[in-house]
XYZ file of C-alpha atoms in Angstrom:
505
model
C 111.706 71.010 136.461
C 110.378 72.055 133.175
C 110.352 76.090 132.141
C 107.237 77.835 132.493
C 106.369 80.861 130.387
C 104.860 83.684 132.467
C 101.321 84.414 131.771
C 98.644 82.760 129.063
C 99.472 82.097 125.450
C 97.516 84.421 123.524
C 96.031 84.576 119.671
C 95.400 87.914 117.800
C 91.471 87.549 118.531
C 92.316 88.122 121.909
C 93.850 91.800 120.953
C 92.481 95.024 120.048
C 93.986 98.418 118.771
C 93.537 101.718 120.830
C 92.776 104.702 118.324
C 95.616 107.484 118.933
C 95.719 110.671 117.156
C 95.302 111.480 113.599
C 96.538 114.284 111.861
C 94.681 115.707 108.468
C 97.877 113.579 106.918
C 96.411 110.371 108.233
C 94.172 109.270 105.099
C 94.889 105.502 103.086
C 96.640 106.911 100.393
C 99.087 108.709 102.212
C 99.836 105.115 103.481
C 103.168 102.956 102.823
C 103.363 99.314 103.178
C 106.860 98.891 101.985
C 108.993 96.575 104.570
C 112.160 94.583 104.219
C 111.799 91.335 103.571
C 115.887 90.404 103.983
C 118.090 91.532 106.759
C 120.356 94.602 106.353
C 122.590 96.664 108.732
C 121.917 99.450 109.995
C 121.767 102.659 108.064
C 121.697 100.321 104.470
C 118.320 99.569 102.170
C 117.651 95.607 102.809
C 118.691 93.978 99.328
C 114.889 92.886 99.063
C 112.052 94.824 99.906
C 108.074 93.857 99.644
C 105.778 96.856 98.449
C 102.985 95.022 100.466
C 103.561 92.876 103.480
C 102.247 89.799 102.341
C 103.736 86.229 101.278
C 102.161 82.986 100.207
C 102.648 80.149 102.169
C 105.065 77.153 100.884
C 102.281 74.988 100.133
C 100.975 72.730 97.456
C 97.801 73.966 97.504
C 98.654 77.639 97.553
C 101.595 79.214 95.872
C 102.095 77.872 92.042
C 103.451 80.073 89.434
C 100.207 81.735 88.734
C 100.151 82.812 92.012
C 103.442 84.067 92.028
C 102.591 86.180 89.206
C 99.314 87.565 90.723
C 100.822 88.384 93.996
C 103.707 89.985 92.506
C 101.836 91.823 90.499
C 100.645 93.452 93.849
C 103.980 93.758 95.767
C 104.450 90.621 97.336
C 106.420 87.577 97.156
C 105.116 83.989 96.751
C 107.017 80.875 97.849
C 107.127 78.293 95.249
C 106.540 74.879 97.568
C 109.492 72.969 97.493
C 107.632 69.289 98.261
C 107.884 68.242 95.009
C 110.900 66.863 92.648
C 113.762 69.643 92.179
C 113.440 70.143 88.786
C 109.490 70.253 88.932
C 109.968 73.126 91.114
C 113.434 75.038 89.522
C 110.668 75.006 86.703
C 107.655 76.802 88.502
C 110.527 79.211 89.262
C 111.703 79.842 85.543
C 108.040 79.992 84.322
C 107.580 83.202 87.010
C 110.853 84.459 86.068
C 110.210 84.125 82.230
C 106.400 85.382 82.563
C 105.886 88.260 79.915
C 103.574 90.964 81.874
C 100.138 90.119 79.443
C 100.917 86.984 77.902
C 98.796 84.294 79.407
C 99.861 80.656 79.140
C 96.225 79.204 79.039
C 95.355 76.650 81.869
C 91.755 75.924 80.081
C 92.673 74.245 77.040
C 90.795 71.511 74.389
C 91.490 69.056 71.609
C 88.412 69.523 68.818
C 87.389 65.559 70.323
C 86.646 67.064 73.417
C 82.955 67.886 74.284
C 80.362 70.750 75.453
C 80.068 68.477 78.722
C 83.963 68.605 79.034
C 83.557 72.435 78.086
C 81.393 72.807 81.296
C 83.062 70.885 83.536
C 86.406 72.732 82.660
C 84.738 76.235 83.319
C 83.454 74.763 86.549
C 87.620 73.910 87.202
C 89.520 76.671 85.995
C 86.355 79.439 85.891
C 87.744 80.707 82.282
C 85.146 80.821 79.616
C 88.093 81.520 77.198
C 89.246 78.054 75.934
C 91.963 77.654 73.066
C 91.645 74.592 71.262
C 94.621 72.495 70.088
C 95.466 69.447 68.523
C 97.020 67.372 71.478
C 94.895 69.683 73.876
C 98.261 71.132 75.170
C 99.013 74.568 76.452
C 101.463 74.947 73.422
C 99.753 72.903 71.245
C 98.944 73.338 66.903
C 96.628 75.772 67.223
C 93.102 74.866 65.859
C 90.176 76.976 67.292
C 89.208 79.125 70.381
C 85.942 78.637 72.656
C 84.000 80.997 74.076
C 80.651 81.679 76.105
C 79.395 82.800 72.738
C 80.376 79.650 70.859
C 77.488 77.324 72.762
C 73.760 77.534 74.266
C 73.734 75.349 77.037
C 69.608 75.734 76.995
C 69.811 74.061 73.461
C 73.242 72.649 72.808
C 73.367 68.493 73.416
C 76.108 68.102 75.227
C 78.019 65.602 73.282
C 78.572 67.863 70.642
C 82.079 67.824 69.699
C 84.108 70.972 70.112
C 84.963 70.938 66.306
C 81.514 71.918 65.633
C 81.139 75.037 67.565
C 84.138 76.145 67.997
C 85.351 79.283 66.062
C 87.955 77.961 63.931
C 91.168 79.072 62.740
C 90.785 80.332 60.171
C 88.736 82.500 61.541
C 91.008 84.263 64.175
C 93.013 86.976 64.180
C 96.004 86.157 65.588
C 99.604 87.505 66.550
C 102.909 86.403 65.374
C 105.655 85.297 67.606
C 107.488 88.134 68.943
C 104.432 90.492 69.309
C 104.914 93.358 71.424
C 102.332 94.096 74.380
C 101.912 97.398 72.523
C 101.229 95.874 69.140
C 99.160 93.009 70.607
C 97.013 95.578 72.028
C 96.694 97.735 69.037
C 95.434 94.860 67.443
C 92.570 93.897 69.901
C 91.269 97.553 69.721
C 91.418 97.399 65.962
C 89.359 94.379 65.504
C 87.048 94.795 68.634
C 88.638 91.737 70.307
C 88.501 90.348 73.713
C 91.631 87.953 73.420
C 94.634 87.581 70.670
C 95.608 83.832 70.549
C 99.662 84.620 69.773
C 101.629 81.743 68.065
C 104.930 80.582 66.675
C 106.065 80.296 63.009
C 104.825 76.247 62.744
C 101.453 77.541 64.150
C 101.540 76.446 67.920
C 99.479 78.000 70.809
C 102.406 80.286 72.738
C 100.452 83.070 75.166
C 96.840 84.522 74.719
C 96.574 88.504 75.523
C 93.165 90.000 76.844
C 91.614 93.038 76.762
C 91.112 93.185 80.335
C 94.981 92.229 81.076
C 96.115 95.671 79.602
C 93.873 97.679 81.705
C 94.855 95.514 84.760
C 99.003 95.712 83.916
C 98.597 99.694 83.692
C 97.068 99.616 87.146
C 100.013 97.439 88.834
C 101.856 100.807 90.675
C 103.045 97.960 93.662
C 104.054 95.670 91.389
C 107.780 94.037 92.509
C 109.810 93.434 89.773
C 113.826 92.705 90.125
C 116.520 94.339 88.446
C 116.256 93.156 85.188
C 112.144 93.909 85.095
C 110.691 89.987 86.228
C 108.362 89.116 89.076
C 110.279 88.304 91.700
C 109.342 84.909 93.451
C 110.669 82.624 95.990
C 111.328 79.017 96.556
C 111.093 76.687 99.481
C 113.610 74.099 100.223
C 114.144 71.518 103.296
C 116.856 70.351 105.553
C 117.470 67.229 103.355
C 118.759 67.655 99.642
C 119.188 71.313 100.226
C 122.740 70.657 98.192
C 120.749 69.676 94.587
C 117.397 72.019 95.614
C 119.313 75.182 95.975
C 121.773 75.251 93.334
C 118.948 74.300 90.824
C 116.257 77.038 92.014
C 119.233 79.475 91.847
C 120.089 79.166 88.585
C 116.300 79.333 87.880
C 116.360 82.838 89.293
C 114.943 82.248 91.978
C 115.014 85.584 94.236
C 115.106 84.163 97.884
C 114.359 81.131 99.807
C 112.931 79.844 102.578
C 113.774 76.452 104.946
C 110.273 75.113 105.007
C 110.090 73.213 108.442
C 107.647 72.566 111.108
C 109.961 73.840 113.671
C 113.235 75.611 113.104
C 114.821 75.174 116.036
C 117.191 73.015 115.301
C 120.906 71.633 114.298
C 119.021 70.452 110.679
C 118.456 74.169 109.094
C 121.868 75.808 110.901
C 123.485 72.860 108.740
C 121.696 74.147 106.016
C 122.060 77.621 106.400
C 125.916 77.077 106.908
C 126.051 74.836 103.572
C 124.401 77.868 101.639
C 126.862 80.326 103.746
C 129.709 78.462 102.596
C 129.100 78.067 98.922
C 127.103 81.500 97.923
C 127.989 83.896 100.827
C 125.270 86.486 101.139
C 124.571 86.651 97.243
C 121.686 83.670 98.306
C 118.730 85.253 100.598
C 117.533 82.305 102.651
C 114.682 82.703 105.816
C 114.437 80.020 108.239
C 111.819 78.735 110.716
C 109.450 77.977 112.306
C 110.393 79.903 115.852
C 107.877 80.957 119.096
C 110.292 82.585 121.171
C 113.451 84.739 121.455
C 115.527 81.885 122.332
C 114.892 80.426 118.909
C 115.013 83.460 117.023
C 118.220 84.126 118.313
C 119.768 80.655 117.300
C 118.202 81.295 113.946
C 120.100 84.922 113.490
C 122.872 83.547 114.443
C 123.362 80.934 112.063
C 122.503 83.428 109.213
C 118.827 83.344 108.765
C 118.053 86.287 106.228
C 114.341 86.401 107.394
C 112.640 84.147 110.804
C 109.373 82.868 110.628
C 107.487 83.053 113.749
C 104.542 80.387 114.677
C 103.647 76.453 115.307
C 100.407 74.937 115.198
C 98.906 78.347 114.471
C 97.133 77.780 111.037
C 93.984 76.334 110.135
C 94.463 73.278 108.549
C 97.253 72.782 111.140
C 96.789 70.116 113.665
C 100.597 69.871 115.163
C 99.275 71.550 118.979
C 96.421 68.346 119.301
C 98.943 66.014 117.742
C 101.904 66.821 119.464
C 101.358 69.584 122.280
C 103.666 71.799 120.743
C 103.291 75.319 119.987
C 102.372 78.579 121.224
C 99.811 81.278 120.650
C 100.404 83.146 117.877
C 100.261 86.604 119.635
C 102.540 85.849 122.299
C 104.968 84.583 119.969
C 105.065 87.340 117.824
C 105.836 89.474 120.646
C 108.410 87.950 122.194
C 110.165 87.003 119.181
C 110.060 90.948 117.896
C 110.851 91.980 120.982
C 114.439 89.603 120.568
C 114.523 91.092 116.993
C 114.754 94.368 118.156
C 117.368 93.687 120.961
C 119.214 91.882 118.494
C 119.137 95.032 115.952
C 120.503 97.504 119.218
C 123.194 94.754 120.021
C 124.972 93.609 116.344
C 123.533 96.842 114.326
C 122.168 93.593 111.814
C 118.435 94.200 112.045
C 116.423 90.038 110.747
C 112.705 90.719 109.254
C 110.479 88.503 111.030
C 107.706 86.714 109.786
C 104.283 86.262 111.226
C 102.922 82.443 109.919
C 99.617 81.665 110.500
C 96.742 82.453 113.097
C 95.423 85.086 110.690
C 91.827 84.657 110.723
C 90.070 88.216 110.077
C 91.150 91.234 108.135
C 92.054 93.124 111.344
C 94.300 90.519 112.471
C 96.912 91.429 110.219
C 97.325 95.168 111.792
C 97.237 93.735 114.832
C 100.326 91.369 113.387
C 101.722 94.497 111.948
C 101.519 96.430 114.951
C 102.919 93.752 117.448
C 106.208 94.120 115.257
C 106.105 91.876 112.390
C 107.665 92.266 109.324
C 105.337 90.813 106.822
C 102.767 87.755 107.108
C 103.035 84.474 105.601
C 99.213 83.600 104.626
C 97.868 79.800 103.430
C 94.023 79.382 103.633
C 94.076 83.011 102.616
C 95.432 83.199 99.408
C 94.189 79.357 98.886
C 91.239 80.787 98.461
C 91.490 82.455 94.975
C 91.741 81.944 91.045
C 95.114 81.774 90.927
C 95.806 78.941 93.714
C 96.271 75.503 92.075
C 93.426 73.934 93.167
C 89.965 72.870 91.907
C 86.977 74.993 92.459
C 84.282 72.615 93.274
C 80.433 72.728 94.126
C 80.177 71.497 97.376
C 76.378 71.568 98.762
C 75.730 74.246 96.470
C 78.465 76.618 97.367
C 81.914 77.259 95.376
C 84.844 75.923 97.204
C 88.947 75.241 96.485
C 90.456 72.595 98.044
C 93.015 72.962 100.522
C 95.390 71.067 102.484
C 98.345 70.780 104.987
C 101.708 69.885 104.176
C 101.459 67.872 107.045
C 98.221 66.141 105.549
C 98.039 62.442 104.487
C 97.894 63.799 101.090
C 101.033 66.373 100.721
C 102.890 63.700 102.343
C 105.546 65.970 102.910
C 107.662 64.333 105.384
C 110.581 66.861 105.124
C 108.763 70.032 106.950
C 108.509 68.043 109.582
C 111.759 66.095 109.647
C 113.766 65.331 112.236
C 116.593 62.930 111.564
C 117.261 59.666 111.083
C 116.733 57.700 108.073
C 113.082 57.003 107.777
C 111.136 58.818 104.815
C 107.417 58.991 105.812
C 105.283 60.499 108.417
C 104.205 57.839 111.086
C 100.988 60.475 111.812
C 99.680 63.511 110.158
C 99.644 67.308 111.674
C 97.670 68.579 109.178
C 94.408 68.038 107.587
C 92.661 67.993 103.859
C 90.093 70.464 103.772
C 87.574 73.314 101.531
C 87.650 76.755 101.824
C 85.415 79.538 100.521
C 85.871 80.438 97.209
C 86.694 83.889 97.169
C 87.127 85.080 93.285
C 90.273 87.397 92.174
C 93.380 88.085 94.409
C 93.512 91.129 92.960
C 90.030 92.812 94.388
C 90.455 90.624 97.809
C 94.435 91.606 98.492
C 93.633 95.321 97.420
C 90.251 95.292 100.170
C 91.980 93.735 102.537
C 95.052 96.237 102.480
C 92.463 99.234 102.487
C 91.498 97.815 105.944
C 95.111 97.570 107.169
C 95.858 100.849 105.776
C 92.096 102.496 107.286
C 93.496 101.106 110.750
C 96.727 102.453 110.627
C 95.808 105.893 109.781
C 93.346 105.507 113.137
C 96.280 104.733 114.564
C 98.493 107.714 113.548
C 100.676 105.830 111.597
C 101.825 106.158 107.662
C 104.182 104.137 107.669
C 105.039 100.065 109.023
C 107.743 101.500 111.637
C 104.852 104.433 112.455
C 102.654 102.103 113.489
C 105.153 99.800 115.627
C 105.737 102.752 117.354
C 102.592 104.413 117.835
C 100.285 101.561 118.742
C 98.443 101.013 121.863
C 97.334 97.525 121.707
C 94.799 95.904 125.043
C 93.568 92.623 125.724
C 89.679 92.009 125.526
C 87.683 89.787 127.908
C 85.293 87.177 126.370
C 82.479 89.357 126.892
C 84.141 92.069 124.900
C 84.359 89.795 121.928
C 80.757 89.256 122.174
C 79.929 93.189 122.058
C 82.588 94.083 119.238
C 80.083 92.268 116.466
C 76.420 92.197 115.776
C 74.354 92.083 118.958
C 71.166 92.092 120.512
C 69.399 93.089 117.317
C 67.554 91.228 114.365
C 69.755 91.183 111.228
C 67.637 92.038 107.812
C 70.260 90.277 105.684
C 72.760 87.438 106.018
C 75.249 89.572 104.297
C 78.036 89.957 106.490
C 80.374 90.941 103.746
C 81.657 93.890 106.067
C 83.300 91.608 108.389
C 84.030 88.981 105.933
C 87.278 86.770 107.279
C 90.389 86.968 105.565
């Protein structure tokens, strides 16, 4: 006879917050978000910490170095995705790690062959009007010109004019030497009345550009999550299969901490893993593991070393592994009862494991709600897929700015070692995930910053200051359907479509 779990499987949207009391104390800047994001004993700091409590997702179409960099920039942690070859990612790793604070490697570059039509379809790609122009139309490239918005008239300009034409040439520029300070790069942009400083080495090649707006935005980085030595911190995904030439590389990267990327972590495959790491690195190697949905599974996972457990299985939106499979469980309940083991297994051993809420984030509010049911920090996909500074396209689709987005489970990430699960066969037989747009949403900056002023909003309705504050303090009911219905809009004619003020995550 199968086990049945008592009661429904439940989602966040079926979940609201009870106010509790507020002191004159209880305002968003008094507001921490800091939470562990590796496990520690009790009465010790955790070795890692995250100044916000938000990670991107191990995905292809999500965390990249850019995003790294944006995100840390913030106080959180992206995942560099790990289904690609090992050096391709030990290399994402090393750019983050090697990322001067203000020097942009440009991602919108031309040769003077290209044309205005590749011009426009570049700033529909990328959205940078700023477009350095080399000779092999690489990022580090001989440095010939620099595009702007103020270099063409597309009301006039044929677009098969050649970039030579109207580009502002080199000799032309100001430009900074290799080994520029910040400082001095940005005394120089204020002295000339610049917006960007094109900075290159002795034999003249394209190395970083610094703009204006990047000095203002560095000076306003108070979260930002830097390591010991003053770099972004990032981390890495790996899998259950060449774990023994992954790790080792991604270490020596710099890599800060990892993270078992699998479908469901239950199993022999990542306590191999975990032991391999164990063995060879001791604790000087932060590893998480997952994917868990109850206590039974976190506990297998803590014991086998797990610095961090990731909670959820089918739970996220381009995730199709519940219809495929009929495995899973509701994000909510899983959350609950694996914090619940958490905490038993923190009064037991004195050894207290973050855990990770992945996927089933749809709104804003669902993240307090994650917060508040015990969570750690959240792992977030379509959210931060999103943005600038994921690695996908921004198309037009029907009018409407999109990014692309897929599954790792998707015919298209093909990546058959999340959801491995022995043997010796090296494809998936059928997806459990799906290719797919989302919204474009502009900046992480603005978005992460709004959506934390909800979190922190809630928690101070709440009573709470603090992540452990609100765990404590939180009186959290179910809602019928009917009280979904009344909690938005209703029974009234809206003036505008804007619903901006209860825009999902």
């Amino acid at each position: 006879m199968a086990t049945f779990f008592a009661g429904e499987s439940h989602t966040f949207s079926e979940y609201l917050l009870v106010p509790g009391y507020s002191s004159t104390d209880n305002i968003p800047a008094n507001v921490s978000l800091k939470t562990p994001l590796v496990k520690f004993k009790r009465g010790a700091e955790p070795p890692l910490s995250l100044n916000i409590p938000m990670v991107s997702a191990i995905m292809q179409s999500v965390s990249g170095p850019r995003m790294a960099v944006a995100l840390a920039q913030e106080g959180g942690v992206s995942f560099i995705y790990g289904s690609q070859p090992v050096e391709d990612e030990a290399a994402m790793v090393a750019e983050v790690k090697s990322y001067k604070a203000g020097f942009v490697v440009s991602d919108s570059t031309l040769t003077p062959e290209n044309t205005l039509q590749d011009v426009i379809e570049l700033l529909e790609r990328t959205g940078h009007s700023t477009m350095p122009v080399t000779e092999d139309g690489g990022a580090h490239g001989k440095l010939c010109g620099i595009v702007t918005s103020r270099d063409y008239r597309l009301s006039r300009d044929d677009r098969a004019t050649r970039v030579a034409e109207f580009m502002t040439p080199l000799e032309k520029l100001i430009v900074g030497e290799e080994g520029t300070t910040l400082k001095e790069a940005n005394d120089i942009i204020w002295e000339h009345k610049l917006n960007t400083l094109p900075i290159v080495d002795r034999m003249g090649n394209l190395m970083h550009l610094v703009f204006r707006k990047d000095y203002d935005s560095h000076k306003s980085n108070p979260d930002e999550l830097l390591d010991t030595h003053k770099r972004y911190v990032v981390g890495a995904g790996i899998n259950t299969r060449d774990f023994a030439a992954r790790v080792p590389a991604l270490v020596e990267a710099g890599a800060d901490v990892l993270c078992i990327d699998s479908s469901e972590g239950f199993t022999e495959w990542q306590k191999i893993t975990l032991a391999w790491i164990r063995e060879r690195y001791g604790d000087t190697v932060k590893v998480g593991a997952g994917n868990v949905v109850d206590a039974e599974g976190f506990r297998f996972l803590a014991d086998a070393g797990a610095d961090f457990i990731k909670v959820g299985i089918g739970g996220g939106s381009i995730c199709i592994t519940r219809e495929q499979k009929g495995i899973g469980r509701g994000q909510a309940s899983a959350l609950i009862d694996v914090c619940d083991a958490r905490d038993a297994y923190f009064e037991e051993t004195g050894v207290y494991v973050p855990v990770c809420s992945d996927g089933g984030i749809v709104y804003d509010y669902h993240m307090t709600l994650a917060l508040a049911m015990g969570a750690d920090f959240m792992m977030l996909g379509r959210y931060f897929a999103r943005f600038d500074e994921s690695p996908t396209r921004r198309v037009n689709v029907n009018g409407s700015y999109m990014k692309e987005y897929w599954g790792e489970g998707s015919a298209r990430a093909r990546n058959w070692q999340r959801y491995d699960l022995g043997g010796s066969k090296k494809g998936l037989s059928f997806v459990e995930g799906v290719d797919s747009y989302v919204p474009y949403a502009g900046p992480l900056k603005e978005n992460v910053q709004g959506s934390l002023l909800k979190v922190r909003s809630t928690m101070c309705n709440c009573g709470a200051r603090t992540l452990c504050e609100l765990r404590d303090k939180a009186k959290i009911t179910l809602v019928s359907a009917t009280s979904l219905v009344e909690g938005g809009a209703h029974d009234v004619v809206l003036k505008d479509t804007d619903q901006s003020i209860n825009f999902r995550s």
